[in-house]
Amino acid sequence: MAELVTTDTPAVAPAAGAPPIPGDVAELIRARVGERPAPLVEGLFRSSLALDRAPGPDSSGPDSLSPADTAGLPAPEAVPVGRLGGLPALPAGTAWPEAGGRPMQLLAELDCAALATAFRSTGPGGEGWPLPAEGLLLFFHDEWLTDFTGRGCRVLHVPAGAPPRPAPAVDQGAPVVPAVPVRAAWELSAPSYQDQELERLFPDDFLVAFDLAQDLAERLPRPEVRLLGWCDTDTGRPEGHRPLLQIGSGALAVDWGECVNVSFWISEEDFAAGRLDRVRHGFEVA
């Protein structure tokens, strides 16, 4: 069995209000690490929303998600929450975000009230919705992926009701991609072996964290689009940050070259304060 953290490494206490762990997942954890560390591992789990393409008359075509993409993801009770791509509903006086003098690409426009409903109505309960409960969240990023400092994105929280803003004219690039309506449902999210929070629990044997993370990755769904939770990919983890939104390139009709996913990261401090103006950009190249 795995040894728990040593006295030189402070234990991570189970998070208050942590999401409930399904019985089969709890058994898997105990079989891998033993009884004593198991509650601390379970305390690291986070709630998230898995997003997939909403059914409807425009839910097929070359930009639709394949059955493999949506396997094990939002159930029929999933809630429509907005869309990926399309034109942003930018209020008058709000400029279209730019990077390097170019308009950023809109990746998602999500309705906060619908997200909160999806979180409460499809989840196990017991947790409060941690993001704004009204308005829209607009996620923009620099499609050229030229900024490796994490500044190539912008998240705007705007009032609902503004008309779609036409895209600025550009010589190259695509600030607008085809819109993909999406729905959301609650999903349990587990840390990866790359997340220090899990690794710190087993400082004397890294392979314990690695094997456990592999077990959990095989047991839990890995959606193409995830809001909140833990990072599902091999992109770098900015220290002191957690993923806000992660989108695989297969979820949209986009050409990001060798980039296979992009992510938006928020510091723990800003997450607790509900501050969205300092979100960082991440991406993974195959």
PDB file of C-alpha atoms in Angstrom:
ATOM      1  CA  MET A   1       0.000   0.000   0.000  1.00  0.00           C
ATOM      2  CA  ALA A   2       1.046   3.580  -0.563  1.00  0.00           C
ATOM      3  CA  GLU A   3       2.518   5.529   2.302  1.00  0.00           C
ATOM      4  CA  LEU A   4       0.743   8.770   3.135  1.00  0.00           C
ATOM      5  CA  VAL A   5       2.547  12.072   3.086  1.00  0.00           C
ATOM      6  CA  THR A   6       5.545  12.312   5.363  1.00  0.00           C
ATOM      7  CA  THR A   7       5.854  14.775   8.232  1.00  0.00           C
ATOM      8  CA  ASP A   8       8.005  16.956   5.999  1.00  0.00           C
ATOM      9  CA  THR A   9       5.149  17.378   3.519  1.00  0.00           C
ATOM     10  CA  PRO A  10       1.860  18.747   4.864  1.00  0.00           C
ATOM     11  CA  ALA A  11      -1.163  16.662   4.094  1.00  0.00           C
ATOM     12  CA  VAL A  12      -3.872  18.044   1.874  1.00  0.00           C
ATOM     13  CA  ALA A  13      -7.081  18.093   3.861  1.00  0.00           C
ATOM     14  CA  PRO A  14     -10.261  17.003   2.119  1.00  0.00           C
ATOM     15  CA  ALA A  15     -11.949  19.995   0.546  1.00  0.00           C
ATOM     16  CA  ALA A  16     -15.049  21.307   2.290  1.00  0.00           C
ATOM     17  CA  GLY A  17     -18.107  20.428   0.253  1.00  0.00           C
ATOM     18  CA  ALA A  18     -16.136  18.097  -2.037  1.00  0.00           C
ATOM     19  CA  PRO A  19     -18.302  16.265  -4.571  1.00  0.00           C
ATOM     20  CA  PRO A  20     -19.481  12.751  -3.661  1.00  0.00           C
ATOM     21  CA  ILE A  21     -17.396   9.914  -5.072  1.00  0.00           C
ATOM     22  CA  PRO A  22     -19.192   6.998  -6.802  1.00  0.00           C
ATOM     23  CA  GLY A  23     -18.747   3.677  -5.048  1.00  0.00           C
ATOM     24  CA  ASP A  24     -16.759   2.040  -7.835  1.00  0.00           C
ATOM     25  CA  VAL A  25     -14.342   4.989  -7.971  1.00  0.00           C
ATOM     26  CA  ALA A  26     -13.950   4.957  -4.176  1.00  0.00           C
ATOM     27  CA  GLU A  27     -13.147   1.239  -4.296  1.00  0.00           C
ATOM     28  CA  LEU A  28     -10.594   1.834  -7.037  1.00  0.00           C
ATOM     29  CA  ILE A  29      -8.851   4.496  -4.946  1.00  0.00           C
ATOM     30  CA  ARG A  30      -8.686   2.287  -1.852  1.00  0.00           C
ATOM     31  CA  ALA A  31      -7.419  -0.664  -3.835  1.00  0.00           C
ATOM     32  CA  ARG A  32      -4.609   1.452  -5.228  1.00  0.00           C
ATOM     33  CA  VAL A  33      -3.538   3.551  -2.196  1.00  0.00           C
ATOM     34  CA  GLY A  34      -5.156   2.014   0.899  1.00  0.00           C
ATOM     35  CA  GLU A  35      -7.631   3.283   3.483  1.00  0.00           C
ATOM     36  CA  ARG A  36      -5.608   6.041   5.133  1.00  0.00           C
ATOM     37  CA  PRO A  37      -4.728   8.154   2.064  1.00  0.00           C
ATOM     38  CA  ALA A  38      -8.050   7.528   0.289  1.00  0.00           C
ATOM     39  CA  PRO A  39     -10.044  10.382   1.916  1.00  0.00           C
ATOM     40  CA  LEU A  40      -7.315  12.874   0.982  1.00  0.00           C
ATOM     41  CA  VAL A  41      -7.372  11.671  -2.625  1.00  0.00           C
ATOM     42  CA  GLU A  42     -11.162  11.950  -2.682  1.00  0.00           C
ATOM     43  CA  GLY A  43     -10.879  15.480  -1.292  1.00  0.00           C
ATOM     44  CA  LEU A  44      -9.046  16.535  -4.442  1.00  0.00           C
ATOM     45  CA  PHE A  45     -11.922  15.688  -6.788  1.00  0.00           C
ATOM     46  CA  ARG A  46     -13.722  18.633  -8.351  1.00  0.00           C
ATOM     47  CA  SER A  47     -17.067  19.232  -9.957  1.00  0.00           C
ATOM     48  CA  SER A  48     -17.144  20.312 -13.593  1.00  0.00           C
ATOM     49  CA  LEU A  49     -19.533  20.718 -16.485  1.00  0.00           C
ATOM     50  CA  ALA A  50     -18.998  18.547 -19.554  1.00  0.00           C
ATOM     51  CA  LEU A  51     -20.202  20.226 -22.746  1.00  0.00           C
ATOM     52  CA  ASP A  52     -21.244  18.482 -25.934  1.00  0.00           C
ATOM     53  CA  ARG A  53     -23.154  19.392 -29.057  1.00  0.00           C
ATOM     54  CA  ALA A  54     -26.812  20.128 -28.385  1.00  0.00           C
ATOM     55  CA  PRO A  55     -29.271  18.032 -30.417  1.00  0.00           C
ATOM     56  CA  GLY A  56     -31.314  19.926 -32.949  1.00  0.00           C
ATOM     57  CA  PRO A  57     -31.874  20.557 -36.653  1.00  0.00           C
ATOM     58  CA  ASP A  58     -28.349  21.941 -37.039  1.00  0.00           C
ATOM     59  CA  SER A  59     -26.616  19.298 -34.916  1.00  0.00           C
ATOM     60  CA  SER A  60     -25.110  17.378 -37.812  1.00  0.00           C
ATOM     61  CA  GLY A  61     -22.552  18.192 -40.440  1.00  0.00           C
ATOM     62  CA  PRO A  62     -18.791  18.362 -40.773  1.00  0.00           C
ATOM     63  CA  ASP A  63     -18.362  20.384 -37.595  1.00  0.00           C
ATOM     64  CA  SER A  64     -20.469  18.116 -35.393  1.00  0.00           C
ATOM     65  CA  LEU A  65     -19.027  15.984 -32.613  1.00  0.00           C
ATOM     66  CA  SER A  66     -18.701  12.310 -33.414  1.00  0.00           C
ATOM     67  CA  PRO A  67     -20.302   9.581 -31.251  1.00  0.00           C
ATOM     68  CA  ALA A  68     -16.815   8.830 -29.912  1.00  0.00           C
ATOM     69  CA  ASP A  69     -16.480  12.448 -28.799  1.00  0.00           C
ATOM     70  CA  THR A  70     -19.727  12.390 -26.836  1.00  0.00           C
ATOM     71  CA  ALA A  71     -19.642   8.839 -25.469  1.00  0.00           C
ATOM     72  CA  GLY A  72     -20.410   8.834 -21.753  1.00  0.00           C
ATOM     73  CA  LEU A  73     -21.007  12.590 -21.700  1.00  0.00           C
ATOM     74  CA  PRO A  74     -24.067  14.719 -20.975  1.00  0.00           C
ATOM     75  CA  ALA A  75     -27.216  12.666 -20.569  1.00  0.00           C
ATOM     76  CA  PRO A  76     -30.618  13.587 -22.058  1.00  0.00           C
ATOM     77  CA  GLU A  77     -31.275  15.864 -19.066  1.00  0.00           C
ATOM     78  CA  ALA A  78     -28.309  18.032 -20.055  1.00  0.00           C
ATOM     79  CA  VAL A  79     -29.138  21.743 -20.310  1.00  0.00           C
ATOM     80  CA  PRO A  80     -28.563  23.952 -23.393  1.00  0.00           C
ATOM     81  CA  VAL A  81     -26.009  26.546 -22.267  1.00  0.00           C
ATOM     82  CA  GLY A  82     -25.000  28.516 -25.362  1.00  0.00           C
ATOM     83  CA  ARG A  83     -22.556  27.754 -28.125  1.00  0.00           C
ATOM     84  CA  LEU A  84     -19.018  27.414 -29.257  1.00  0.00           C
ATOM     85  CA  GLY A  85     -17.898  29.827 -31.969  1.00  0.00           C
ATOM     86  CA  GLY A  86     -20.217  32.214 -33.753  1.00  0.00           C
ATOM     87  CA  LEU A  87     -20.501  35.969 -33.247  1.00  0.00           C
ATOM     88  CA  PRO A  88     -20.235  37.450 -29.746  1.00  0.00           C
ATOM     89  CA  ALA A  89     -23.024  39.432 -28.104  1.00  0.00           C
ATOM     90  CA  LEU A  90     -20.843  42.397 -27.242  1.00  0.00           C
ATOM     91  CA  PRO A  91     -22.582  45.362 -25.583  1.00  0.00           C
ATOM     92  CA  ALA A  92     -22.164  48.820 -27.085  1.00  0.00           C
ATOM     93  CA  GLY A  93     -18.925  50.359 -25.952  1.00  0.00           C
ATOM     94  CA  THR A  94     -17.200  46.993 -25.426  1.00  0.00           C
ATOM     95  CA  ALA A  95     -14.376  46.511 -27.902  1.00  0.00           C
ATOM     96  CA  TRP A  96     -13.701  43.220 -29.662  1.00  0.00           C
ATOM     97  CA  PRO A  97     -10.612  41.849 -27.857  1.00  0.00           C
ATOM     98  CA  GLU A  98      -7.350  41.930 -29.795  1.00  0.00           C
ATOM     99  CA  ALA A  99      -3.915  40.327 -29.590  1.00  0.00           C
ATOM    100  CA  GLY A 100      -0.958  41.756 -31.485  1.00  0.00           C
ATOM    101  CA  GLY A 101      -3.274  44.152 -33.315  1.00  0.00           C
ATOM    102  CA  ARG A 102      -5.489  41.287 -34.574  1.00  0.00           C
ATOM    103  CA  PRO A 103      -9.024  40.468 -33.424  1.00  0.00           C
ATOM    104  CA  MET A 104      -9.138  37.414 -31.199  1.00  0.00           C
ATOM    105  CA  GLN A 105     -11.201  34.376 -32.118  1.00  0.00           C
ATOM    106  CA  LEU A 106     -14.408  33.725 -30.156  1.00  0.00           C
ATOM    107  CA  LEU A 107     -14.339  30.167 -28.840  1.00  0.00           C
ATOM    108  CA  ALA A 108     -17.427  30.123 -26.636  1.00  0.00           C
ATOM    109  CA  GLU A 109     -20.422  32.181 -25.580  1.00  0.00           C
ATOM    110  CA  LEU A 110     -22.031  30.598 -22.526  1.00  0.00           C
ATOM    111  CA  ASP A 111     -25.143  31.672 -20.629  1.00  0.00           C
ATOM    112  CA  CYS A 112     -24.361  31.951 -16.926  1.00  0.00           C
ATOM    113  CA  ALA A 113     -27.903  31.236 -15.720  1.00  0.00           C
ATOM    114  CA  ALA A 114     -28.083  28.120 -17.909  1.00  0.00           C
ATOM    115  CA  LEU A 115     -24.684  26.953 -16.654  1.00  0.00           C
ATOM    116  CA  ALA A 116     -25.822  27.385 -13.048  1.00  0.00           C
ATOM    117  CA  THR A 117     -29.004  25.425 -13.824  1.00  0.00           C
ATOM    118  CA  ALA A 118     -27.009  22.620 -15.453  1.00  0.00           C
ATOM    119  CA  PHE A 119     -24.648  22.489 -12.481  1.00  0.00           C
ATOM    120  CA  ARG A 120     -27.495  22.219  -9.973  1.00  0.00           C
ATOM    121  CA  SER A 121     -30.025  20.128 -11.894  1.00  0.00           C
ATOM    122  CA  THR A 122     -27.695  17.468 -13.298  1.00  0.00           C
ATOM    123  CA  GLY A 123     -25.268  17.243 -10.379  1.00  0.00           C
ATOM    124  CA  PRO A 124     -25.480  15.527  -6.996  1.00  0.00           C
ATOM    125  CA  GLY A 125     -26.158  18.760  -5.128  1.00  0.00           C
ATOM    126  CA  GLY A 126     -24.415  20.118  -2.081  1.00  0.00           C
ATOM    127  CA  GLU A 127     -22.237  22.622  -3.933  1.00  0.00           C
ATOM    128  CA  GLY A 128     -22.805  26.219  -4.874  1.00  0.00           C
ATOM    129  CA  TRP A 129     -22.274  27.433  -8.439  1.00  0.00           C
ATOM    130  CA  PRO A 130     -18.875  29.197  -8.309  1.00  0.00           C
ATOM    131  CA  LEU A 131     -19.151  31.462 -11.371  1.00  0.00           C
ATOM    132  CA  PRO A 132     -21.493  34.389 -12.134  1.00  0.00           C
ATOM    133  CA  ALA A 133     -25.156  33.384 -12.148  1.00  0.00           C
ATOM    134  CA  GLU A 134     -26.309  35.976 -14.708  1.00  0.00           C
ATOM    135  CA  GLY A 135     -25.090  37.367 -18.008  1.00  0.00           C
ATOM    136  CA  LEU A 136     -22.820  35.765 -20.588  1.00  0.00           C
ATOM    137  CA  LEU A 137     -19.263  34.489 -20.469  1.00  0.00           C
ATOM    138  CA  LEU A 138     -17.352  35.168 -23.691  1.00  0.00           C
ATOM    139  CA  PHE A 139     -14.106  33.273 -24.234  1.00  0.00           C
ATOM    140  CA  PHE A 140     -11.711  34.760 -26.799  1.00  0.00           C
ATOM    141  CA  HIS A 141      -8.225  33.570 -27.728  1.00  0.00           C
ATOM    142  CA  ASP A 142      -5.390  34.421 -30.093  1.00  0.00           C
ATOM    143  CA  GLU A 143      -5.732  31.841 -32.857  1.00  0.00           C
ATOM    144  CA  TRP A 144      -2.149  32.546 -33.961  1.00  0.00           C
ATOM    145  CA  LEU A 145      -0.848  31.179 -30.643  1.00  0.00           C
ATOM    146  CA  THR A 146       2.070  33.598 -30.683  1.00  0.00           C
ATOM    147  CA  ASP A 147       2.131  34.528 -26.989  1.00  0.00           C
ATOM    148  CA  PHE A 148       3.755  31.898 -24.785  1.00  0.00           C
ATOM    149  CA  THR A 149       3.361  34.007 -21.642  1.00  0.00           C
ATOM    150  CA  GLY A 150      -0.329  33.152 -21.227  1.00  0.00           C
ATOM    151  CA  ARG A 151      -1.666  36.536 -22.291  1.00  0.00           C
ATOM    152  CA  GLY A 152      -3.236  35.376 -25.562  1.00  0.00           C
ATOM    153  CA  CYS A 153      -6.822  35.216 -24.308  1.00  0.00           C
ATOM    154  CA  ARG A 154      -9.615  37.264 -22.820  1.00  0.00           C
ATOM    155  CA  VAL A 155     -12.724  36.301 -20.860  1.00  0.00           C
ATOM    156  CA  LEU A 156     -15.541  38.833 -20.749  1.00  0.00           C
ATOM    157  CA  HIS A 157     -18.543  38.720 -18.426  1.00  0.00           C
ATOM    158  CA  VAL A 158     -21.220  40.827 -20.140  1.00  0.00           C
ATOM    159  CA  PRO A 159     -24.956  41.384 -19.704  1.00  0.00           C
ATOM    160  CA  ALA A 160     -27.204  39.200 -21.820  1.00  0.00           C
ATOM    161  CA  GLY A 161     -29.335  40.738 -24.565  1.00  0.00           C
ATOM    162  CA  ALA A 162     -26.839  42.554 -26.778  1.00  0.00           C
ATOM    163  CA  PRO A 163     -27.085  41.771 -30.507  1.00  0.00           C
ATOM    164  CA  PRO A 164     -24.291  39.773 -32.154  1.00  0.00           C
ATOM    165  CA  ARG A 165     -21.352  41.980 -33.110  1.00  0.00           C
ATOM    166  CA  PRO A 166     -20.111  41.676 -36.727  1.00  0.00           C
ATOM    167  CA  ALA A 167     -16.508  40.531 -36.936  1.00  0.00           C
ATOM    168  CA  PRO A 168     -13.783  43.061 -37.741  1.00  0.00           C
ATOM    169  CA  ALA A 169     -12.307  42.814 -41.209  1.00  0.00           C
ATOM    170  CA  VAL A 170      -8.999  40.920 -41.315  1.00  0.00           C
ATOM    171  CA  ASP A 171      -6.529  40.063 -44.071  1.00  0.00           C
ATOM    172  CA  GLN A 172      -5.698  36.672 -42.587  1.00  0.00           C
ATOM    173  CA  GLY A 173      -7.133  34.408 -39.942  1.00  0.00           C
ATOM    174  CA  ALA A 174     -10.673  33.672 -38.848  1.00  0.00           C
ATOM    175  CA  PRO A 175     -12.020  35.638 -35.881  1.00  0.00           C
ATOM    176  CA  VAL A 176     -15.339  33.843 -36.409  1.00  0.00           C
ATOM    177  CA  VAL A 177     -15.777  30.081 -36.656  1.00  0.00           C
ATOM    178  CA  PRO A 178     -19.035  28.190 -37.326  1.00  0.00           C
ATOM    179  CA  ALA A 179     -21.331  28.195 -34.319  1.00  0.00           C
ATOM    180  CA  VAL A 180     -21.881  24.906 -32.463  1.00  0.00           C
ATOM    181  CA  PRO A 181     -24.814  24.882 -29.979  1.00  0.00           C
ATOM    182  CA  VAL A 182     -23.830  23.061 -26.785  1.00  0.00           C
ATOM    183  CA  ARG A 183     -25.481  21.574 -23.715  1.00  0.00           C
ATOM    184  CA  ALA A 184     -23.931  20.825 -20.345  1.00  0.00           C
ATOM    185  CA  ALA A 185     -24.196  18.353 -17.512  1.00  0.00           C
ATOM    186  CA  TRP A 186     -22.356  17.887 -14.225  1.00  0.00           C
ATOM    187  CA  GLU A 187     -19.301  15.637 -14.384  1.00  0.00           C
ATOM    188  CA  LEU A 188     -16.817  14.502 -11.743  1.00  0.00           C
ATOM    189  CA  SER A 189     -13.224  15.522 -12.485  1.00  0.00           C
ATOM    190  CA  ALA A 190     -10.053  13.928 -11.078  1.00  0.00           C
ATOM    191  CA  PRO A 191      -6.496  15.273 -10.963  1.00  0.00           C
ATOM    192  CA  SER A 192      -3.766  14.007 -13.264  1.00  0.00           C
ATOM    193  CA  TYR A 193      -0.338  12.753 -12.200  1.00  0.00           C
ATOM    194  CA  GLN A 194       0.892  16.108 -13.555  1.00  0.00           C
ATOM    195  CA  ASP A 195      -1.057  17.976 -10.903  1.00  0.00           C
ATOM    196  CA  GLN A 196       1.122  18.711  -7.873  1.00  0.00           C
ATOM    197  CA  GLU A 197      -1.833  18.410  -5.523  1.00  0.00           C
ATOM    198  CA  LEU A 198      -1.986  14.659  -6.181  1.00  0.00           C
ATOM    199  CA  GLU A 199       1.760  14.131  -6.381  1.00  0.00           C
ATOM    200  CA  ARG A 200       2.311  15.813  -2.996  1.00  0.00           C
ATOM    201  CA  LEU A 201       0.219  13.154  -1.280  1.00  0.00           C
ATOM    202  CA  PHE A 202       2.815  10.520  -2.180  1.00  0.00           C
ATOM    203  CA  PRO A 203       6.206  12.250  -2.077  1.00  0.00           C
ATOM    204  CA  ASP A 204       8.105   8.996  -1.545  1.00  0.00           C
ATOM    205  CA  ASP A 205       6.666   7.156  -4.541  1.00  0.00           C
ATOM    206  CA  PHE A 206       5.684   9.124  -7.627  1.00  0.00           C
ATOM    207  CA  LEU A 207       4.464   5.948  -9.357  1.00  0.00           C
ATOM    208  CA  VAL A 208       1.584   5.691  -6.897  1.00  0.00           C
ATOM    209  CA  ALA A 209       0.205   9.023  -8.093  1.00  0.00           C
ATOM    210  CA  PHE A 210       0.927   8.101 -11.707  1.00  0.00           C
ATOM    211  CA  ASP A 211      -0.824   4.713 -11.540  1.00  0.00           C
ATOM    212  CA  LEU A 212      -3.785   6.129  -9.636  1.00  0.00           C
ATOM    213  CA  ALA A 213      -4.221   8.951 -12.125  1.00  0.00           C
ATOM    214  CA  GLN A 214      -4.119   6.460 -15.006  1.00  0.00           C
ATOM    215  CA  ASP A 215      -6.781   4.335 -13.306  1.00  0.00           C
ATOM    216  CA  LEU A 216      -9.029   7.351 -12.808  1.00  0.00           C
ATOM    217  CA  ALA A 217      -8.526   8.582 -16.375  1.00  0.00           C
ATOM    218  CA  GLU A 218      -9.711   5.222 -17.667  1.00  0.00           C
ATOM    219  CA  ARG A 219     -12.736   5.180 -15.360  1.00  0.00           C
ATOM    220  CA  LEU A 220     -14.015   8.759 -15.725  1.00  0.00           C
ATOM    221  CA  PRO A 221     -15.166  10.432 -18.983  1.00  0.00           C
ATOM    222  CA  ARG A 222     -12.824  12.933 -20.646  1.00  0.00           C
ATOM    223  CA  PRO A 223     -15.054  15.389 -22.534  1.00  0.00           C
ATOM    224  CA  GLU A 224     -13.828  17.356 -25.524  1.00  0.00           C
ATOM    225  CA  VAL A 225     -15.034  20.513 -23.776  1.00  0.00           C
ATOM    226  CA  ARG A 226     -14.938  20.914 -19.997  1.00  0.00           C
ATOM    227  CA  LEU A 227     -15.778  23.904 -17.814  1.00  0.00           C
ATOM    228  CA  LEU A 228     -14.077  23.920 -14.388  1.00  0.00           C
ATOM    229  CA  GLY A 229     -12.636  20.711 -12.934  1.00  0.00           C
ATOM    230  CA  TRP A 230      -9.088  19.508 -13.589  1.00  0.00           C
ATOM    231  CA  CYS A 231      -7.037  19.655 -16.775  1.00  0.00           C
ATOM    232  CA  ASP A 232      -7.514  16.623 -19.041  1.00  0.00           C
ATOM    233  CA  THR A 233      -4.554  17.277 -21.310  1.00  0.00           C
ATOM    234  CA  ASP A 234      -0.760  17.453 -21.267  1.00  0.00           C
ATOM    235  CA  THR A 235      -0.606  21.217 -21.535  1.00  0.00           C
ATOM    236  CA  GLY A 236       1.483  23.056 -18.959  1.00  0.00           C
ATOM    237  CA  ARG A 237      -0.102  23.922 -15.635  1.00  0.00           C
ATOM    238  CA  PRO A 238       0.469  27.550 -14.573  1.00  0.00           C
ATOM    239  CA  GLU A 239       1.424  27.464 -10.915  1.00  0.00           C
ATOM    240  CA  GLY A 240      -1.365  28.505  -8.582  1.00  0.00           C
ATOM    241  CA  HIS A 241      -4.006  28.267 -11.342  1.00  0.00           C
ATOM    242  CA  ARG A 242      -6.860  25.920 -12.205  1.00  0.00           C
ATOM    243  CA  PRO A 243      -8.481  25.334 -15.612  1.00  0.00           C
ATOM    244  CA  LEU A 244     -11.562  27.431 -16.291  1.00  0.00           C
ATOM    245  CA  LEU A 245     -12.405  26.122 -19.770  1.00  0.00           C
ATOM    246  CA  GLN A 246     -10.674  23.584 -22.020  1.00  0.00           C
ATOM    247  CA  ILE A 247     -11.606  22.940 -25.641  1.00  0.00           C
ATOM    248  CA  GLY A 248     -10.251  20.263 -27.959  1.00  0.00           C
ATOM    249  CA  SER A 249      -9.719  21.173 -31.603  1.00  0.00           C
ATOM    250  CA  GLY A 250     -12.233  18.493 -32.625  1.00  0.00           C
ATOM    251  CA  ALA A 251     -15.088  20.415 -30.995  1.00  0.00           C
ATOM    252  CA  LEU A 252     -14.954  23.207 -33.590  1.00  0.00           C
ATOM    253  CA  ALA A 253     -14.374  23.567 -37.316  1.00  0.00           C
ATOM    254  CA  VAL A 254     -11.015  25.261 -36.794  1.00  0.00           C
ATOM    255  CA  ASP A 255      -7.504  25.011 -38.133  1.00  0.00           C
ATOM    256  CA  TRP A 256      -5.033  25.486 -35.314  1.00  0.00           C
ATOM    257  CA  GLY A 257      -2.240  23.704 -37.147  1.00  0.00           C
ATOM    258  CA  GLU A 258      -0.556  21.258 -34.774  1.00  0.00           C
ATOM    259  CA  CYS A 259      -2.424  22.623 -31.752  1.00  0.00           C
ATOM    260  CA  VAL A 260      -4.818  19.991 -30.404  1.00  0.00           C
ATOM    261  CA  ASN A 261      -6.463  21.915 -27.571  1.00  0.00           C
ATOM    262  CA  VAL A 262      -6.604  25.305 -25.902  1.00  0.00           C
ATOM    263  CA  SER A 263      -7.379  26.161 -22.309  1.00  0.00           C
ATOM    264  CA  PHE A 264      -8.205  29.124 -20.094  1.00  0.00           C
ATOM    265  CA  TRP A 265      -6.644  29.215 -16.615  1.00  0.00           C
ATOM    266  CA  ILE A 266      -7.642  31.237 -13.569  1.00  0.00           C
ATOM    267  CA  SER A 267      -5.621  31.765 -10.392  1.00  0.00           C
ATOM    268  CA  GLU A 268      -6.974  30.312  -7.168  1.00  0.00           C
ATOM    269  CA  GLU A 269      -7.154  33.856  -5.760  1.00  0.00           C
ATOM    270  CA  ASP A 270      -9.150  35.186  -8.709  1.00  0.00           C
ATOM    271  CA  PHE A 271     -11.380  32.100  -8.749  1.00  0.00           C
ATOM    272  CA  ALA A 272     -12.286  32.648  -5.114  1.00  0.00           C
ATOM    273  CA  ALA A 273     -12.964  36.341  -5.787  1.00  0.00           C
ATOM    274  CA  GLY A 274     -14.903  35.762  -9.018  1.00  0.00           C
ATOM    275  CA  ARG A 275     -12.408  37.859 -10.953  1.00  0.00           C
ATOM    276  CA  LEU A 276     -12.136  36.987 -14.669  1.00  0.00           C
ATOM    277  CA  ASP A 277      -9.953  39.762 -16.096  1.00  0.00           C
ATOM    278  CA  ARG A 278      -6.615  38.012 -15.506  1.00  0.00           C
ATOM    279  CA  VAL A 279      -7.332  34.606 -17.043  1.00  0.00           C
ATOM    280  CA  ARG A 280      -4.331  32.964 -18.721  1.00  0.00           C
ATOM    281  CA  HIS A 281      -4.069  31.102 -22.012  1.00  0.00           C
ATOM    282  CA  GLY A 282      -2.714  27.593 -22.515  1.00  0.00           C
ATOM    283  CA  PHE A 283      -2.449  25.264 -25.471  1.00  0.00           C
ATOM    284  CA  GLU A 284      -0.999  21.890 -26.370  1.00  0.00           C
ATOM    285  CA  VAL A 285       0.836  21.063 -29.589  1.00  0.00           C
ATOM    286  CA  ALA A 286       0.803  17.454 -30.798  1.00  0.00           C
TER     287      ALA A 286
END
